[in-house]
Amino acid sequence: MRVIWALVSCLILCGFSEAHGSGERTRIFKDSRPLPEFSLLDQHKRIYDLDRLKGRWTLIFIGFTSCPDVCPVTLMKLEAVRAELGLQFSPSRIPEIVFLAVDPQRDAPVLTEYLAHFHPDNVGITGPVEQIDTLVSGIGGFYRLGKPGRGNAHYDVTHTAAIAVISPKAELVAEISQPLDVQEVSKFLTRLIRKRKRS
Amino acid sequence: MRALLAVCTFAISLAMTPWVSGADREDVDSTSELTIADAWQPDAPSLVRAGYFTLTNTSSEEVTLVEVMSSAFESVEIHRSVVVEGIAGMEALDRLSISPGETVKFEPESLHLMMQKPKRRLGEGDHIDVALVFGNGATKSFTMPVKTRRAKYGSASHEGHHE
Ligand SMILES: [Cu+2]
């Protein structure tokens, strides 16, 4: 019986990865979705709102600073993407990387140092929960703060893994799923940025 | 014929192996049958740090990692990063079994040590002591150097090509 179950679940899993794994990890939305008004602070305590998004491409990803594994890797990979795009585009057309920190209680005190540790050009934003929630739902994302485990105060934050691609009109136009492949993402963004320039 | 001979030799050598009592096994040598490679901790300005290493079980028995300790942190957990239906999270593992001959990699975006609340300020060049505790009572200690991700992988774009 167990063998049969193993076989069935394998078939399901294989079918699943066929549909999702080898398929596109990048998706352009049919309709661009204008982002709602929001007001957060960047790591230099400057207002970060809709106006800051206008006039340039932006990649927003949801994370938290107590995330030692996936979040830093995502930042590093997106930096590598920026470096690739730098070979094709002038600096004003290269997307800005925005780390949306959704755990303000732990994130706000360390955000400046956290961002400085990676690349000074990256932006980290956080702020009041309702403002975070507005932007998170605007980019079609999700997050949830977990409960601290037994005997220690740490809690996990589960969150949307995908990267939101925001156009210079402050509209959500595409998303990129994990795991990120730097070459694939660079090619995708190159095509997207070129295409939107013409239209 | 040669295969049969090999099987016989193996069987005889098994039979000749002196019986080792449970107590002896514990402090004698399970540790020499576990090898550690590529241990490092990415430097990070955070109260939670990751730890990575490769663990190979060269013994002929399954071993189970049940606890990880470090004097440099208040707590250490075994974690795995997962993405389930587009949602990223981490799961804590109570134990981790390693088959005979198996190599388990703690590496970015996968298994990692979740090392919380450093007891002192850590930075590049520091070394952290780590002790793995196994179900049979054996322990394996090693040091884990702190490195920047950039130093570990070279330039940022190199890290990108490294999938
Ligand atoms: Cu973790």
CSV table of C-alpha atoms and ligand atoms in Angstrom, one decimal:
chain,number,residue,atom,x,y,z
A,1,MET,CA,0.0,0.0,0.0
A,2,ARG,CA,2.8,2.4,1.0
A,3,VAL,CA,4.5,1.6,-2.3
A,4,ILE,CA,1.4,2.6,-4.2
A,5,TRP,CA,1.2,5.8,-2.3
A,6,ALA,CA,4.8,6.6,-3.0
A,7,LEU,CA,4.2,5.9,-6.7
A,8,VAL,CA,1.1,8.1,-6.8
A,9,SER,CA,2.7,11.0,-5.0
A,10,CYS,CA,5.7,10.7,-7.3
A,11,LEU,CA,3.5,10.9,-10.3
A,12,ILE,CA,1.7,13.9,-8.9
A,13,LEU,CA,5.0,15.6,-8.0
A,14,CYS,CA,6.5,14.8,-11.4
A,15,GLY,CA,3.4,16.2,-13.1
A,16,PHE,CA,3.6,19.3,-10.9
A,17,SER,CA,7.2,20.0,-11.7
A,18,GLU,CA,6.6,19.4,-15.3
A,19,ALA,CA,3.9,22.1,-15.3
A,20,HIS,CA,5.8,24.6,-13.1
A,21,GLY,CA,9.5,23.7,-12.9
A,22,SER,CA,10.5,23.6,-16.6
A,23,GLY,CA,7.9,26.3,-17.4
A,24,GLU,CA,8.3,30.0,-17.3
A,25,ARG,CA,9.6,31.5,-14.1
A,26,THR,CA,8.8,34.9,-15.5
A,27,ARG,CA,5.4,36.2,-16.2
A,28,ILE,CA,4.2,39.4,-17.8
A,29,PHE,CA,0.7,40.4,-16.7
A,30,LYS,CA,-1.8,41.1,-19.5
A,31,ASP,CA,-3.0,44.2,-17.7
A,32,SER,CA,-0.6,46.5,-15.9
A,33,ARG,CA,-1.8,47.2,-12.4
A,34,PRO,CA,-1.2,50.7,-11.0
A,35,LEU,CA,0.1,50.6,-7.5
A,36,PRO,CA,-1.9,52.2,-4.7
A,37,GLU,CA,-0.7,55.2,-2.7
A,38,PHE,CA,1.6,54.2,0.2
A,39,SER,CA,4.2,55.9,2.4
A,40,LEU,CA,7.2,54.0,3.9
A,41,LEU,CA,10.7,55.0,4.9
A,42,ASP,CA,13.9,53.9,3.2
A,43,GLN,CA,17.1,53.0,5.1
A,44,HIS,CA,18.1,56.6,5.3
A,45,LYS,CA,14.8,57.5,6.8
A,46,ARG,CA,13.6,59.3,3.7
A,47,ILE,CA,10.0,59.0,2.5
A,48,TYR,CA,9.6,56.2,0.0
A,49,ASP,CA,6.3,56.4,-1.8
A,50,LEU,CA,4.7,56.2,-5.3
A,51,ASP,CA,6.7,59.2,-6.5
A,52,ARG,CA,9.9,57.4,-5.8
A,53,LEU,CA,8.8,54.6,-8.1
A,54,LYS,CA,7.9,56.9,-11.0
A,55,GLY,CA,10.4,57.4,-13.8
A,56,ARG,CA,12.5,54.2,-13.3
A,57,TRP,CA,12.2,50.5,-13.3
A,58,THR,CA,12.0,48.8,-9.9
A,59,LEU,CA,12.3,45.3,-8.6
A,60,ILE,CA,10.5,44.8,-5.3
A,61,PHE,CA,11.0,41.7,-3.2
A,62,ILE,CA,9.4,41.0,0.2
A,63,GLY,CA,11.8,39.9,3.0
A,64,PHE,CA,12.9,40.5,6.5
A,65,THR,CA,16.3,41.1,8.1
A,66,SER,CA,16.3,38.1,10.3
A,67,CYS,CA,16.3,35.9,7.2
A,68,PRO,CA,19.9,34.7,7.0
A,69,ASP,CA,19.6,32.3,4.1
A,70,VAL,CA,17.3,33.2,1.2
A,71,CYS,CA,17.0,37.0,1.5
A,72,PRO,CA,20.8,37.7,1.2
A,73,VAL,CA,21.1,35.3,-1.7
A,74,THR,CA,18.2,37.1,-3.5
A,75,LEU,CA,19.9,40.4,-2.9
A,76,MET,CA,23.2,39.1,-4.2
A,77,LYS,CA,21.5,37.6,-7.3
A,78,LEU,CA,19.6,40.8,-8.1
A,79,GLU,CA,22.8,42.8,-7.8
A,80,ALA,CA,24.3,40.4,-10.3
A,81,VAL,CA,21.3,41.0,-12.6
A,82,ARG,CA,22.0,44.8,-12.2
A,83,ALA,CA,25.6,44.2,-13.2
A,84,GLU,CA,24.5,42.3,-16.3
A,85,LEU,CA,22.0,45.0,-17.3
A,86,GLY,CA,24.7,47.6,-16.8
A,87,LEU,CA,26.4,46.2,-19.9
A,88,GLN,CA,23.3,47.1,-22.0
A,89,PHE,CA,21.6,50.1,-20.4
A,90,SER,CA,22.5,53.5,-19.1
A,91,PRO,CA,22.2,53.7,-15.3
A,92,SER,CA,18.9,55.5,-15.4
A,93,ARG,CA,17.3,52.5,-17.1
A,94,ILE,CA,18.6,49.8,-14.8
A,95,PRO,CA,16.0,48.7,-12.3
A,96,GLU,CA,16.4,49.8,-8.7
A,97,ILE,CA,16.4,46.9,-6.2
A,98,VAL,CA,13.9,47.4,-3.3
A,99,PHE,CA,13.9,45.1,-0.3
A,100,LEU,CA,10.5,45.5,1.3
A,101,ALA,CA,11.1,44.5,5.0
A,102,VAL,CA,7.8,43.3,6.4
A,103,ASP,CA,8.9,42.7,10.0
A,104,PRO,CA,9.3,46.4,11.1
A,105,GLN,CA,9.8,45.6,14.8
A,106,ARG,CA,13.0,43.7,14.1
A,107,ASP,CA,13.8,45.3,10.7
A,108,ALA,CA,13.6,49.0,11.4
A,109,PRO,CA,16.5,49.2,13.9
A,110,VAL,CA,18.9,47.3,11.6
A,111,LEU,CA,17.8,48.2,8.1
A,112,THR,CA,20.5,50.9,7.5
A,113,GLU,CA,23.3,48.5,8.5
A,114,TYR,CA,21.7,45.6,6.7
A,115,LEU,CA,21.5,47.5,3.3
A,116,ALA,CA,25.0,49.0,3.7
A,117,HIS,CA,26.3,45.5,4.1
A,118,PHE,CA,25.2,44.6,0.6
A,119,HIS,CA,25.3,47.3,-2.0
A,120,PRO,CA,24.8,51.0,-1.3
A,121,ASP,CA,22.6,51.4,-4.3
A,122,ASN,CA,20.0,49.1,-3.0
A,123,VAL,CA,17.0,50.5,-1.2
A,124,GLY,CA,15.4,48.9,1.9
A,125,ILE,CA,12.0,50.1,3.0
A,126,THR,CA,9.8,49.5,6.0
A,127,GLY,CA,7.3,51.4,8.1
A,128,PRO,CA,3.8,51.1,9.7
A,129,VAL,CA,2.1,47.7,9.3
A,130,GLU,CA,-0.9,49.2,7.4
A,131,GLN,CA,1.4,50.9,4.9
A,132,ILE,CA,3.4,47.7,4.4
A,133,ASP,CA,0.2,45.8,3.8
A,134,THR,CA,-1.0,48.4,1.2
A,135,LEU,CA,2.2,47.9,-0.8
A,136,VAL,CA,2.3,44.2,-0.3
A,137,SER,CA,-1.2,43.7,-1.6
A,138,GLY,CA,-0.5,46.3,-4.4
A,139,ILE,CA,2.2,44.0,-5.7
A,140,GLY,CA,0.0,40.9,-5.3
A,141,GLY,CA,2.1,39.6,-2.5
A,142,PHE,CA,1.6,37.9,0.9
A,143,TYR,CA,3.4,37.6,4.2
A,144,ARG,CA,2.7,36.3,7.6
A,145,LEU,CA,4.7,36.7,10.9
A,146,GLY,CA,5.1,33.3,12.6
A,147,LYS,CA,4.9,32.5,16.3
A,148,PRO,CA,8.1,32.3,18.3
A,149,GLY,CA,9.3,28.7,18.9
A,150,ARG,CA,9.7,27.1,22.2
A,151,GLY,CA,12.5,28.5,24.4
A,152,ASN,CA,13.6,31.2,22.0
A,153,ALA,CA,12.1,34.5,20.7
A,154,HIS,CA,12.8,33.8,17.1
A,155,TYR,CA,9.9,33.6,14.7
A,156,ASP,CA,9.9,33.0,11.0
A,157,VAL,CA,8.2,35.2,8.4
A,158,THR,CA,6.7,33.4,5.5
A,159,HIS,CA,6.3,35.6,2.4
A,160,THR,CA,5.8,35.7,-1.3
A,161,ALA,CA,9.1,34.5,-2.9
A,162,ALA,CA,8.5,36.1,-6.3
A,163,ILE,CA,10.0,39.5,-7.3
A,164,ALA,CA,7.6,42.2,-8.5
A,165,VAL,CA,8.6,44.1,-11.6
A,166,ILE,CA,7.4,47.7,-11.5
A,167,SER,CA,7.4,49.9,-14.6
A,168,PRO,CA,8.5,53.6,-14.6
A,169,LYS,CA,4.7,54.4,-14.5
A,170,ALA,CA,4.6,52.8,-11.1
A,171,GLU,CA,2.6,49.9,-12.4
A,172,LEU,CA,3.0,46.2,-11.6
A,173,VAL,CA,3.8,44.7,-15.0
A,174,ALA,CA,5.5,41.3,-14.3
A,175,GLU,CA,6.8,38.9,-11.7
A,176,ILE,CA,9.8,36.6,-11.5
A,177,SER,CA,9.6,33.4,-9.5
A,178,GLN,CA,12.3,31.7,-7.4
A,179,PRO,CA,14.7,30.2,-7.7
A,180,LEU,CA,16.3,33.1,-9.6
A,181,ASP,CA,18.6,32.3,-12.4
A,182,VAL,CA,20.7,35.5,-13.0
A,183,GLN,CA,21.1,34.9,-16.8
A,184,GLU,CA,17.4,34.1,-17.3
A,185,VAL,CA,16.3,37.1,-15.3
A,186,SER,CA,18.7,39.4,-17.0
A,187,LYS,CA,17.5,38.4,-20.5
A,188,PHE,CA,13.9,38.7,-19.4
A,189,LEU,CA,14.4,42.2,-18.1
A,190,THR,CA,16.5,43.3,-21.1
A,191,ARG,CA,13.6,42.3,-23.4
A,192,LEU,CA,11.0,44.0,-21.1
A,193,ILE,CA,12.9,47.3,-20.8
A,194,ARG,CA,13.6,47.5,-24.5
A,195,LYS,CA,10.0,46.7,-25.5
A,196,ARG,CA,8.5,49.3,-23.1
A,197,LYS,CA,10.8,51.9,-24.4
A,198,ARG,CA,9.3,51.5,-27.9
A,199,SER,CA,5.7,51.4,-26.9
B,1,MET,CA,33.8,-16.0,-9.3
B,2,ARG,CA,35.7,-12.8,-8.4
B,3,ALA,CA,32.4,-11.3,-7.2
B,4,LEU,CA,31.7,-14.3,-5.1
B,5,LEU,CA,35.1,-14.0,-3.6
B,6,ALA,CA,34.6,-10.4,-2.8
B,7,VAL,CA,31.3,-11.1,-1.1
B,8,CYS,CA,33.0,-13.9,0.9
B,9,THR,CA,35.9,-11.6,1.9
B,10,PHE,CA,33.4,-9.0,3.0
B,11,ALA,CA,31.4,-11.5,5.0
B,12,ILE,CA,34.5,-12.8,6.7
B,13,SER,CA,35.8,-9.3,7.5
B,14,LEU,CA,32.4,-8.5,9.0
B,15,ALA,CA,32.6,-11.7,11.1
B,16,MET,CA,36.1,-10.8,12.2
B,17,THR,CA,35.2,-7.3,13.3
B,18,PRO,CA,35.2,-7.3,17.1
B,19,TRP,CA,31.9,-6.5,18.6
B,20,VAL,CA,31.9,-2.9,19.9
B,21,SER,CA,29.7,-2.2,22.8
B,22,GLY,CA,27.3,0.8,22.6
B,23,ALA,CA,29.2,2.6,25.3
B,24,ASP,CA,32.5,2.3,23.4
B,25,ARG,CA,31.1,3.5,20.2
B,26,GLU,CA,29.9,6.7,21.7
B,27,ASP,CA,33.2,8.2,22.7
B,28,VAL,CA,35.5,6.3,20.4
B,29,ASP,CA,35.2,6.9,16.8
B,30,SER,CA,31.9,7.7,15.2
B,31,THR,CA,33.5,11.1,14.8
B,32,SER,CA,36.4,9.9,12.6
B,33,GLU,CA,33.8,8.4,10.3
B,34,LEU,CA,32.2,11.8,9.8
B,35,THR,CA,34.0,14.3,7.8
B,36,ILE,CA,33.3,18.0,7.6
B,37,ALA,CA,34.2,20.2,4.7
B,38,ASP,CA,33.6,23.8,3.4
B,39,ALA,CA,32.4,25.2,6.7
B,40,TRP,CA,31.6,28.9,6.6
B,41,GLN,CA,29.3,31.5,7.9
B,42,PRO,CA,28.3,34.5,5.8
B,43,ASP,CA,28.9,37.7,7.6
B,44,ALA,CA,25.7,39.6,8.1
B,45,PRO,CA,24.6,42.6,10.2
B,46,SER,CA,21.8,40.5,11.8
B,47,LEU,CA,21.1,38.8,15.1
B,48,VAL,CA,20.4,35.7,13.1
B,49,ARG,CA,23.1,34.1,11.0
B,50,ALA,CA,23.4,31.1,8.7
B,51,GLY,CA,26.0,28.4,9.0
B,52,TYR,CA,27.0,26.2,6.1
B,53,PHE,CA,29.1,23.0,5.8
B,54,THR,CA,29.3,19.6,4.1
B,55,LEU,CA,28.9,16.5,6.2
B,56,THR,CA,29.9,13.1,4.9
B,57,ASN,CA,29.1,9.8,6.7
B,58,THR,CA,31.9,7.5,5.8
B,59,SER,CA,30.8,4.8,8.3
B,60,SER,CA,28.7,1.8,7.5
B,61,GLU,CA,25.8,2.9,9.7
B,62,GLU,CA,23.2,5.5,9.4
B,63,VAL,CA,23.8,8.4,11.8
B,64,THR,CA,21.2,10.9,13.0
B,65,LEU,CA,22.1,14.5,13.7
B,66,VAL,CA,20.0,15.6,16.7
B,67,GLU,CA,21.5,18.8,18.0
B,68,VAL,CA,23.9,21.5,17.0
B,69,MET,CA,25.7,23.7,19.6
B,70,SER,CA,28.0,26.7,19.4
B,71,SER,CA,29.4,28.7,22.3
B,72,ALA,CA,29.2,31.8,20.2
B,73,PHE,CA,25.4,31.7,19.9
B,74,GLU,CA,22.5,31.5,22.2
B,75,SER,CA,20.7,28.9,20.1
B,76,VAL,CA,21.4,26.9,16.9
B,77,GLU,CA,18.7,25.1,14.9
B,78,ILE,CA,18.7,22.9,11.8
B,79,HIS,CA,16.7,24.6,9.1
B,80,ARG,CA,15.6,24.1,5.6
B,81,SER,CA,14.5,27.0,3.3
B,82,VAL,CA,11.5,26.0,1.3
B,83,VAL,CA,9.2,27.6,-1.3
B,84,VAL,CA,5.7,26.1,-1.2
B,85,GLU,CA,3.3,27.3,-3.8
B,86,GLY,CA,5.2,30.6,-4.2
B,87,ILE,CA,5.5,31.2,-0.5
B,88,ALA,CA,9.1,31.2,1.0
B,89,GLY,CA,9.7,30.0,4.5
B,90,MET,CA,12.0,28.0,6.7
B,91,GLU,CA,11.2,24.7,8.5
B,92,ALA,CA,13.0,23.6,11.6
B,93,LEU,CA,14.2,20.0,11.6
B,94,ASP,CA,14.4,18.1,14.9
B,95,ARG,CA,16.7,15.5,13.4
B,96,LEU,CA,18.5,14.7,10.2
B,97,SER,CA,19.5,11.2,9.2
B,98,ILE,CA,22.5,10.6,7.1
B,99,SER,CA,22.8,7.2,5.4
B,100,PRO,CA,26.1,5.3,5.1
B,101,GLY,CA,28.2,7.0,2.5
B,102,GLU,CA,25.9,9.9,2.1
B,103,THR,CA,27.0,13.5,1.9
B,104,VAL,CA,24.7,16.2,3.2
B,105,LYS,CA,25.2,19.8,2.1
B,106,PHE,CA,24.2,22.7,4.2
B,107,GLU,CA,24.2,25.4,1.6
B,108,PRO,CA,22.4,28.6,0.6
B,109,GLU,CA,18.7,28.4,-0.2
B,110,SER,CA,18.6,24.9,1.3
B,111,LEU,CA,19.7,23.3,4.5
B,112,HIS,CA,21.3,25.7,6.9
B,113,LEU,CA,22.2,26.2,10.5
B,114,MET,CA,20.1,28.9,12.0
B,115,MET,CA,22.4,30.5,14.5
B,116,GLN,CA,20.7,33.0,16.7
B,117,LYS,CA,21.8,35.8,19.0
B,118,PRO,CA,25.6,35.9,18.8
B,119,LYS,CA,27.2,36.3,22.2
B,120,ARG,CA,29.9,38.6,20.8
B,121,ARG,CA,30.2,40.9,17.8
B,122,LEU,CA,31.2,38.7,14.9
B,123,GLY,CA,32.9,39.8,11.6
B,124,GLU,CA,35.0,38.6,8.7
B,125,GLY,CA,38.0,36.6,10.0
B,126,ASP,CA,36.4,35.4,13.1
B,127,HIS,CA,36.0,31.7,13.9
B,128,ILE,CA,33.1,30.0,15.5
B,129,ASP,CA,33.2,26.7,17.2
B,130,VAL,CA,30.4,24.3,16.2
B,131,ALA,CA,29.6,20.9,17.8
B,132,LEU,CA,27.3,18.4,16.1
B,133,VAL,CA,25.6,15.9,18.4
B,134,PHE,CA,24.4,12.6,17.0
B,135,GLY,CA,21.7,10.2,18.2
B,136,ASN,CA,24.3,7.6,19.3
B,137,GLY,CA,25.9,10.1,21.6
B,138,ALA,CA,28.8,10.9,19.3
B,139,THR,CA,29.9,14.4,18.8
B,140,LYS,CA,31.8,16.1,16.0
B,141,SER,CA,33.4,19.5,16.6
B,142,PHE,CA,34.8,21.9,14.0
B,143,THR,CA,35.4,25.6,13.5
B,144,MET,CA,33.5,27.7,11.1
B,145,PRO,CA,35.2,30.8,9.7
B,146,VAL,CA,33.1,34.0,9.1
B,147,LYS,CA,33.5,35.2,5.5
B,148,THR,CA,31.7,37.9,3.4
B,149,ARG,CA,29.6,36.4,0.6
B,150,ARG,CA,31.7,38.4,-1.8
B,151,ALA,CA,34.9,36.9,-0.5
B,152,LYS,CA,33.4,33.4,-0.7
B,153,TYR,CA,32.1,33.7,-4.2
B,154,GLY,CA,34.3,36.3,-5.8
B,155,SER,CA,32.4,39.1,-7.5
B,156,ALA,CA,28.6,39.4,-7.4
B,157,SER,CA,28.2,38.3,-11.0
B,158,HIS,CA,30.2,35.2,-10.3
B,159,GLU,CA,27.8,34.2,-7.6
B,160,GLY,CA,25.1,34.6,-10.2
B,161,HIS,CA,26.5,32.0,-12.5
B,162,HIS,CA,27.0,29.6,-9.7
B,163,GLU,CA,23.6,28.0,-9.7
C,1,CU,CU,16.5,29.4,8.9
